[in-house]
Coordinates of C-alpha atoms in Angstrom, one line a residue:
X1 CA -24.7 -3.5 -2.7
X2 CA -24.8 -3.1 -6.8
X3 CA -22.2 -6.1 -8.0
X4 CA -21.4 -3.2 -10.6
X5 CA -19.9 -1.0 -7.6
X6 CA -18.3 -3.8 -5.9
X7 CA -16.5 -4.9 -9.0
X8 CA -15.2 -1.1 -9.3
X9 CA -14.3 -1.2 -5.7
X10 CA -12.1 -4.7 -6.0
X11 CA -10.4 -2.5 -8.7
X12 CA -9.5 -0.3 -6.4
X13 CA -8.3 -2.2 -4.0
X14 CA -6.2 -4.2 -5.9
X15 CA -4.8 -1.1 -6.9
X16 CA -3.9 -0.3 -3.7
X17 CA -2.5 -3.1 -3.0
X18 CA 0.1 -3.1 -4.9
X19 CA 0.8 0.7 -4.9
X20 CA 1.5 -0.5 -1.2
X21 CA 3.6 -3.5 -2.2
X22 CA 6.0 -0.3 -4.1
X23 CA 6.9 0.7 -0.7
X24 CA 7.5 -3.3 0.8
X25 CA 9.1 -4.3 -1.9
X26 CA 11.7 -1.6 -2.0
X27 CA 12.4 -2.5 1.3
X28 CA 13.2 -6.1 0.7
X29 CA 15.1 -5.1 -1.7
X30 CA 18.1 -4.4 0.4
X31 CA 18.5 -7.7 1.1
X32 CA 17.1 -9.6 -1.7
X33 CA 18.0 -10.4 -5.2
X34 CA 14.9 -9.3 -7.5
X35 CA 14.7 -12.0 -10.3
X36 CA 15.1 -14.6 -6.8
X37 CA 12.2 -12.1 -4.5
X38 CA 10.8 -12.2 -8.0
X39 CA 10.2 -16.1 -7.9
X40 CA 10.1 -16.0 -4.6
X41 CA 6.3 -14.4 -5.3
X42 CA 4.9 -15.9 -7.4
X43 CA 6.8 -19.9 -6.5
X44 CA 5.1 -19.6 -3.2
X45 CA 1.8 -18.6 -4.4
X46 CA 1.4 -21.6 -6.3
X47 CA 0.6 -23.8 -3.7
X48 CA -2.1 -22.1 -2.0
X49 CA -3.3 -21.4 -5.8
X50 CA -4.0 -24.8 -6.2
X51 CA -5.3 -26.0 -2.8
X52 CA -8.2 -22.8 -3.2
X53 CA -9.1 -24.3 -6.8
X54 CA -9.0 -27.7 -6.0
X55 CA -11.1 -26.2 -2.8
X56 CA -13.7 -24.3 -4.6
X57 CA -13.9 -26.2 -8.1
X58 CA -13.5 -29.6 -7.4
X59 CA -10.4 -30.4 -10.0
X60 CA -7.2 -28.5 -10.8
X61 CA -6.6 -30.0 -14.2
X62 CA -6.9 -28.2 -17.5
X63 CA -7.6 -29.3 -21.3
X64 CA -4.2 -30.2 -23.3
X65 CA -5.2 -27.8 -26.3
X66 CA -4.8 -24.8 -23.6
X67 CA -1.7 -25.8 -22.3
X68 CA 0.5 -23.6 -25.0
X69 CA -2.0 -20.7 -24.8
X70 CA -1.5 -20.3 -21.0
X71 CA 2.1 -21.1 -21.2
X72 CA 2.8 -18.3 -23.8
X73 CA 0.6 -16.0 -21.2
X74 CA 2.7 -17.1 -18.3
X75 CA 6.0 -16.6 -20.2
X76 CA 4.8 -13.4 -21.6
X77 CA 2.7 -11.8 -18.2
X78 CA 4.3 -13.4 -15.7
X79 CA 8.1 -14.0 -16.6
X80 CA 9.1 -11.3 -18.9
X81 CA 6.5 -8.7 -17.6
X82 CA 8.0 -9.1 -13.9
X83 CA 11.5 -9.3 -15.7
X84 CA 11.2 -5.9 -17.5
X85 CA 9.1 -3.8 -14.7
X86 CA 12.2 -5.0 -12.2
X87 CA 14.8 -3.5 -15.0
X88 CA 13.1 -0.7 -16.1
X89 CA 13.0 0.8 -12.9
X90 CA 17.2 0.0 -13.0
X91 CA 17.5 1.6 -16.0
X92 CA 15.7 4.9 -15.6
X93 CA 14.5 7.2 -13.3
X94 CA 11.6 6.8 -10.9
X95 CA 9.4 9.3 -12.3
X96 CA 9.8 7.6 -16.0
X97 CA 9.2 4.2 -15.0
X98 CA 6.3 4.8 -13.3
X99 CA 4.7 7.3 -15.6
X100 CA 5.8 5.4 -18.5
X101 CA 4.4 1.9 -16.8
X102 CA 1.5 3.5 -15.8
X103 CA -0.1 6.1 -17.8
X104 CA -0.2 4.5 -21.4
X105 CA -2.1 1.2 -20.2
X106 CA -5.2 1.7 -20.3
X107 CA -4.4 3.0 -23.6
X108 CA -3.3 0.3 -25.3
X109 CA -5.5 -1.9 -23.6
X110 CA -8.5 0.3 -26.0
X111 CA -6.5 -0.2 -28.7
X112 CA -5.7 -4.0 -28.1
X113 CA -9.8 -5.1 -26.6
X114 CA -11.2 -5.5 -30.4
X115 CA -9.1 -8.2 -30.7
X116 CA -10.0 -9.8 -27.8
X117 CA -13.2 -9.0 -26.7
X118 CA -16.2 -7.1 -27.8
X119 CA -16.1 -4.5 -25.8
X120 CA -17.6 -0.3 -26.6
X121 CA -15.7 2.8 -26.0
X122 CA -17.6 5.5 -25.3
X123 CA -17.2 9.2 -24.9
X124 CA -17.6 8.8 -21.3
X125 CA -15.0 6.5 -20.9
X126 CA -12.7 9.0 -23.2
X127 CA -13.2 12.1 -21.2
X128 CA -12.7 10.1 -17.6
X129 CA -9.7 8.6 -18.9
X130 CA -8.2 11.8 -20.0
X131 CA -9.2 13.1 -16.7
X132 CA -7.2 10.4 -15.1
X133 CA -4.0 10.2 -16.9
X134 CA -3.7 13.8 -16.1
X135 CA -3.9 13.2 -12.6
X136 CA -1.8 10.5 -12.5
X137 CA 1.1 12.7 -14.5
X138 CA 0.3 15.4 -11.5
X139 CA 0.9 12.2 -9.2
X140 CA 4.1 10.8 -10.2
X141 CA 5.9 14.3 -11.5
X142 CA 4.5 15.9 -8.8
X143 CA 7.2 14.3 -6.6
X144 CA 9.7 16.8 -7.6
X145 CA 11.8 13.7 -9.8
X146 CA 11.1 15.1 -13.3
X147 CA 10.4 13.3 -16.1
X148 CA 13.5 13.3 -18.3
X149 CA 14.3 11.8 -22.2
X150 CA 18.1 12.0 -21.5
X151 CA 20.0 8.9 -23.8
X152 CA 21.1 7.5 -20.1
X153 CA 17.5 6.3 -19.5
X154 CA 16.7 5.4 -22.8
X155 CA 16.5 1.4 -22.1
X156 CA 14.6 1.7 -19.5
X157 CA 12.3 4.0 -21.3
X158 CA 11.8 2.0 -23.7
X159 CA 11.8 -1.3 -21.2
X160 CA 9.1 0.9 -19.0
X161 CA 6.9 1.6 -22.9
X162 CA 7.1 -2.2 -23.3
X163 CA 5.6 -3.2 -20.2
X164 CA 2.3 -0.9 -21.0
X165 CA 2.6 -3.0 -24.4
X166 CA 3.1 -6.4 -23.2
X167 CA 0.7 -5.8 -19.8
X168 CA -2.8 -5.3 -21.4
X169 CA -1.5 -8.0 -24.0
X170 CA -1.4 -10.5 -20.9
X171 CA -4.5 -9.0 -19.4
X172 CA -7.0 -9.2 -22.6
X173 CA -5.3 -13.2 -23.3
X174 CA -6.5 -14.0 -20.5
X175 CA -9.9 -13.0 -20.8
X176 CA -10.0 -14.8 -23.8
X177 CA -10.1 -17.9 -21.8
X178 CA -12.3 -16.8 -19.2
X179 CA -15.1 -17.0 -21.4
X180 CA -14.4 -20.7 -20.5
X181 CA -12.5 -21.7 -17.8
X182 CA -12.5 -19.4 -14.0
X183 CA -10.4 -16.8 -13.4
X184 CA -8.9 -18.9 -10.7
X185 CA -7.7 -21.5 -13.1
X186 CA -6.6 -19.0 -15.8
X187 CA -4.5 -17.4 -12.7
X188 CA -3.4 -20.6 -11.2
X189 CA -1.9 -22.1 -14.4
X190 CA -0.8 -18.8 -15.5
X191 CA 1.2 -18.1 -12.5
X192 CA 2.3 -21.7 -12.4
X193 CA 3.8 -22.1 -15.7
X194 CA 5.0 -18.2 -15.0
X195 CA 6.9 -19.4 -12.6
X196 CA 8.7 -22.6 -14.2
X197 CA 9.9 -20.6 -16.8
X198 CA 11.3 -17.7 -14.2
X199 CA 12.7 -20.8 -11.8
X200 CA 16.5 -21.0 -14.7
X201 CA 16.3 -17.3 -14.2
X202 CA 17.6 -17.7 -10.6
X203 CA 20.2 -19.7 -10.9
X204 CA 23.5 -18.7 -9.3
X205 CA 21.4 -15.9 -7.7
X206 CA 20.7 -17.6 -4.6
X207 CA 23.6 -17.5 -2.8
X208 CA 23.5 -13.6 -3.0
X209 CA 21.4 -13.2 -0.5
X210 CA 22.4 -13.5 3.5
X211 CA 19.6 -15.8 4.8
X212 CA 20.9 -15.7 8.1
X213 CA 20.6 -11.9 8.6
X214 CA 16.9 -11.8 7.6
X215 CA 14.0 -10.8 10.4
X216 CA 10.9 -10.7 10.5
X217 CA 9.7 -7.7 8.4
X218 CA 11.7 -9.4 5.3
X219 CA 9.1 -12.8 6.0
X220 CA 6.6 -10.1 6.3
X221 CA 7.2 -8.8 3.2
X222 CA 7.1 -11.8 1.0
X223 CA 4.1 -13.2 2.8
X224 CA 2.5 -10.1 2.0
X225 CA 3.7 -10.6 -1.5
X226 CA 2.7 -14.3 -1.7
X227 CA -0.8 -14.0 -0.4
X228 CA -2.2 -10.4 -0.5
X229 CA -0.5 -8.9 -3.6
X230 CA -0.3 -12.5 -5.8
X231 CA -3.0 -14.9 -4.9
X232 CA -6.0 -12.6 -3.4
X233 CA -4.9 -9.6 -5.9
X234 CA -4.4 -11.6 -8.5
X235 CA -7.9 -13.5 -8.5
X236 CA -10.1 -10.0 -7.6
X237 CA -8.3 -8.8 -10.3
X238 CA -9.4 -10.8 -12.8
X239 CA -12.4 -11.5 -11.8
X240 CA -13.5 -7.6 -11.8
X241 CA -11.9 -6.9 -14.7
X242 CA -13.8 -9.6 -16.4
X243 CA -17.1 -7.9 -15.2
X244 CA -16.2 -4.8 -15.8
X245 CA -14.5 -4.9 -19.2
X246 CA -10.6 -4.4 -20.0
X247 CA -10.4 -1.1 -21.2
X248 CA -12.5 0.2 -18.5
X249 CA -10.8 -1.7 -15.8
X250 CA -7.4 -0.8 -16.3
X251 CA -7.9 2.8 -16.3
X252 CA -8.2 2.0 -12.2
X253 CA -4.3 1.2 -12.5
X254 CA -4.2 4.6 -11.6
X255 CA -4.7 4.4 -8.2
X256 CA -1.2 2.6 -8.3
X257 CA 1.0 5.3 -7.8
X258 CA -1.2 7.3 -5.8
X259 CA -1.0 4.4 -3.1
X260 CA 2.5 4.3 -3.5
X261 CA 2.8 8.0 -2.7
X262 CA 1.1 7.3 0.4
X263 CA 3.2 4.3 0.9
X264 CA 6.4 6.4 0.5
X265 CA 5.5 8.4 3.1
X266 CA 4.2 5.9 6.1
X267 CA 7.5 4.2 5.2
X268 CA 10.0 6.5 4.2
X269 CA 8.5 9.5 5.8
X270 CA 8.3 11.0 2.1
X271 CA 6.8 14.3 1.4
X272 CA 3.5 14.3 -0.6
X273 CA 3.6 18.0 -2.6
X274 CA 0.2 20.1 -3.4
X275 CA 1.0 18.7 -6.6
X276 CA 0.3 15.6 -6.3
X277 CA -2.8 16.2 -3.9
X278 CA -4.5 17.5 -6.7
X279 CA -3.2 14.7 -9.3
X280 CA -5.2 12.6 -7.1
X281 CA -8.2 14.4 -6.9
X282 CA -8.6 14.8 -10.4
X283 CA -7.6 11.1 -10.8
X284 CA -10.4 10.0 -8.4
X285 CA -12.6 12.3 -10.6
X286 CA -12.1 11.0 -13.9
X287 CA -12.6 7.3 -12.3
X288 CA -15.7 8.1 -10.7
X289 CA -17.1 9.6 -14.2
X290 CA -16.0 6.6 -15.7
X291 CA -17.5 4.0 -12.9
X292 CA -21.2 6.0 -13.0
X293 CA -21.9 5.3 -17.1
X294 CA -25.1 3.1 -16.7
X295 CA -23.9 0.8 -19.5
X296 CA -20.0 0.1 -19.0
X297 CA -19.9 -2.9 -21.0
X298 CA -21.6 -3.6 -24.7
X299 CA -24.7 -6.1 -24.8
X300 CA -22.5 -9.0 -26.2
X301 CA -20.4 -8.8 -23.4
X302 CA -22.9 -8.5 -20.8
X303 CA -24.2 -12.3 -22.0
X304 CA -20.9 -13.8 -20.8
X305 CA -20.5 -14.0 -16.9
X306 CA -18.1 -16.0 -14.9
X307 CA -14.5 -15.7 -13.3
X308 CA -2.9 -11.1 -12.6
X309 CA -0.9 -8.7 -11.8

């Protein structure tokens, strides 16, 4: 198969992943703290991180004069990224945290690739996009939850705004340093440091949890959390999204809600509206014009081959 079409398909289904993990993790929720499930995530992860990179590359360490760099991207993408998303959602409605998380992504990621990478933005990649973050409004409004600018929701608005700031920030950094290093290691150390700086986070949280009362579907959860939507997501991720090209890549975010929808109603037995139907269709459309441009990255880019959230 074209490497081009599997790349777009690891988008995907990373996508779906954690449109899934919407669904788990709202169940988990009932009995877990978020900032502790939070570290919970990504502390676990670390481990098997590790063991796959020592594994596959032969060392784990990394240069001294990167150790801020990924730090700052842990803190930044990991910590306060997790940190926000969990609060927005507190602080608003649904519908705006997702729409707001969601939708303007891919936008900023355009806006914020020059000063990262060299990547082109064509007209293609202009209309698809368009196309998609129409069908992805259709998606998440089409729920019947509508979007709403009321002053209750304003700080998680503006939380929600700042993680499509902060995200393709975190995701363009780190493909900075994947020009050099794998995406494993980028993810590893990432996650790792991530994680240190979450761990003072949890303190006094602990005990608010009744670890006697859990059952199996709550070890389900963060197992699924832990390996599928952390360590394998976070590593195809990257990887695809360094083939592909950032701005291109996280226009497949999109897929996100859509597989929550779906999510919602396996597990909650949650009505999916013509609506949102069609939001999904159109989304799929817009992706696939985007994924069928014969050159989706620029010739400067195509020289470099390799390598969260």
């Amino acid at each position: 198969m074209n490497s081009r079409w599997m790349n777009y398909g690891g988008l995907i289904l990373i996508a779906v992943v954690w449109g899934a993990n919407f669904g788990i993790s709202r169940l988990a929720m009932e009995s877990f703290n978020p900032i502790v499930f939070s570290f919970l995530r990504f502390g676990l992860a670390i481990p098997f991180f590790f063991l796959i990179l020592k594994l596959k590359e032969g060392s784990v360490g990394i240069p001294w004069r990167i150790v801020p760099k990924l730090a700052l991207i842990g803190l930044v993408g990991i910590t306060l990224l997790e940190i926000t998303v969990m609060y927005s959602i507190k602080y608003t409605t649904l519908a705006n945290a997702s729409l707001l998380n969601v939708a303007p992504w891919p936008i900023f990621a355009a806006l914020f690739a020059p000063l990262f990478m060299r990547e082109t933005i064509t007209k293609r990649l202009i209309v698809g996009g368009a196309i998609s973050i129409v069908g992805v409004c259709f998606v998440i409004l089409g729920g019947g939850e509508s979007f709403s600018l009321s002053s209750d929701n304003m700080i998680g608005n503006l939380m929600a705004l700042g993680v499509s700031i902060v995200g393709p920030l975190f995701n363009l950094s780190s493909m900075s340093l994947m020009k050099q290093y794998s995406a494993l290691r980028v993810s590893t150390w990432t996650i790792a440091f991530g994680s240190l700086f979450m761990l003072p986070l949890t303190f006094g949280a602990w005990g608010q949890t009744d670890w006697s009362a859990l059952q199996a579907g709550h070890y389900l959860s963060i197992g699924y959390n832990v390996l599928i939507c952390t360590v394998v997501a976070f590593v195809v991720w990257n990887a695809c999204m360094f083939k592909v090209g950032a701005t291109r890549s996280n226009f497949f975010r999109y897929a996100v809600p859509a597989a929550a929808v779906v999510a919602g109603y396996v597990m909650f037995d949650e009505k999916i509206a013509l609506l949102q139907m069609c939001g999904a269709g159109c989304m799929a459309a817009g992706l696939i014009w985007i994924s069928i441009e014969s050159k989706p990255r620029s010739k400067s880019s195509v020289k470099t081959v390799e390598t969260n959230g």
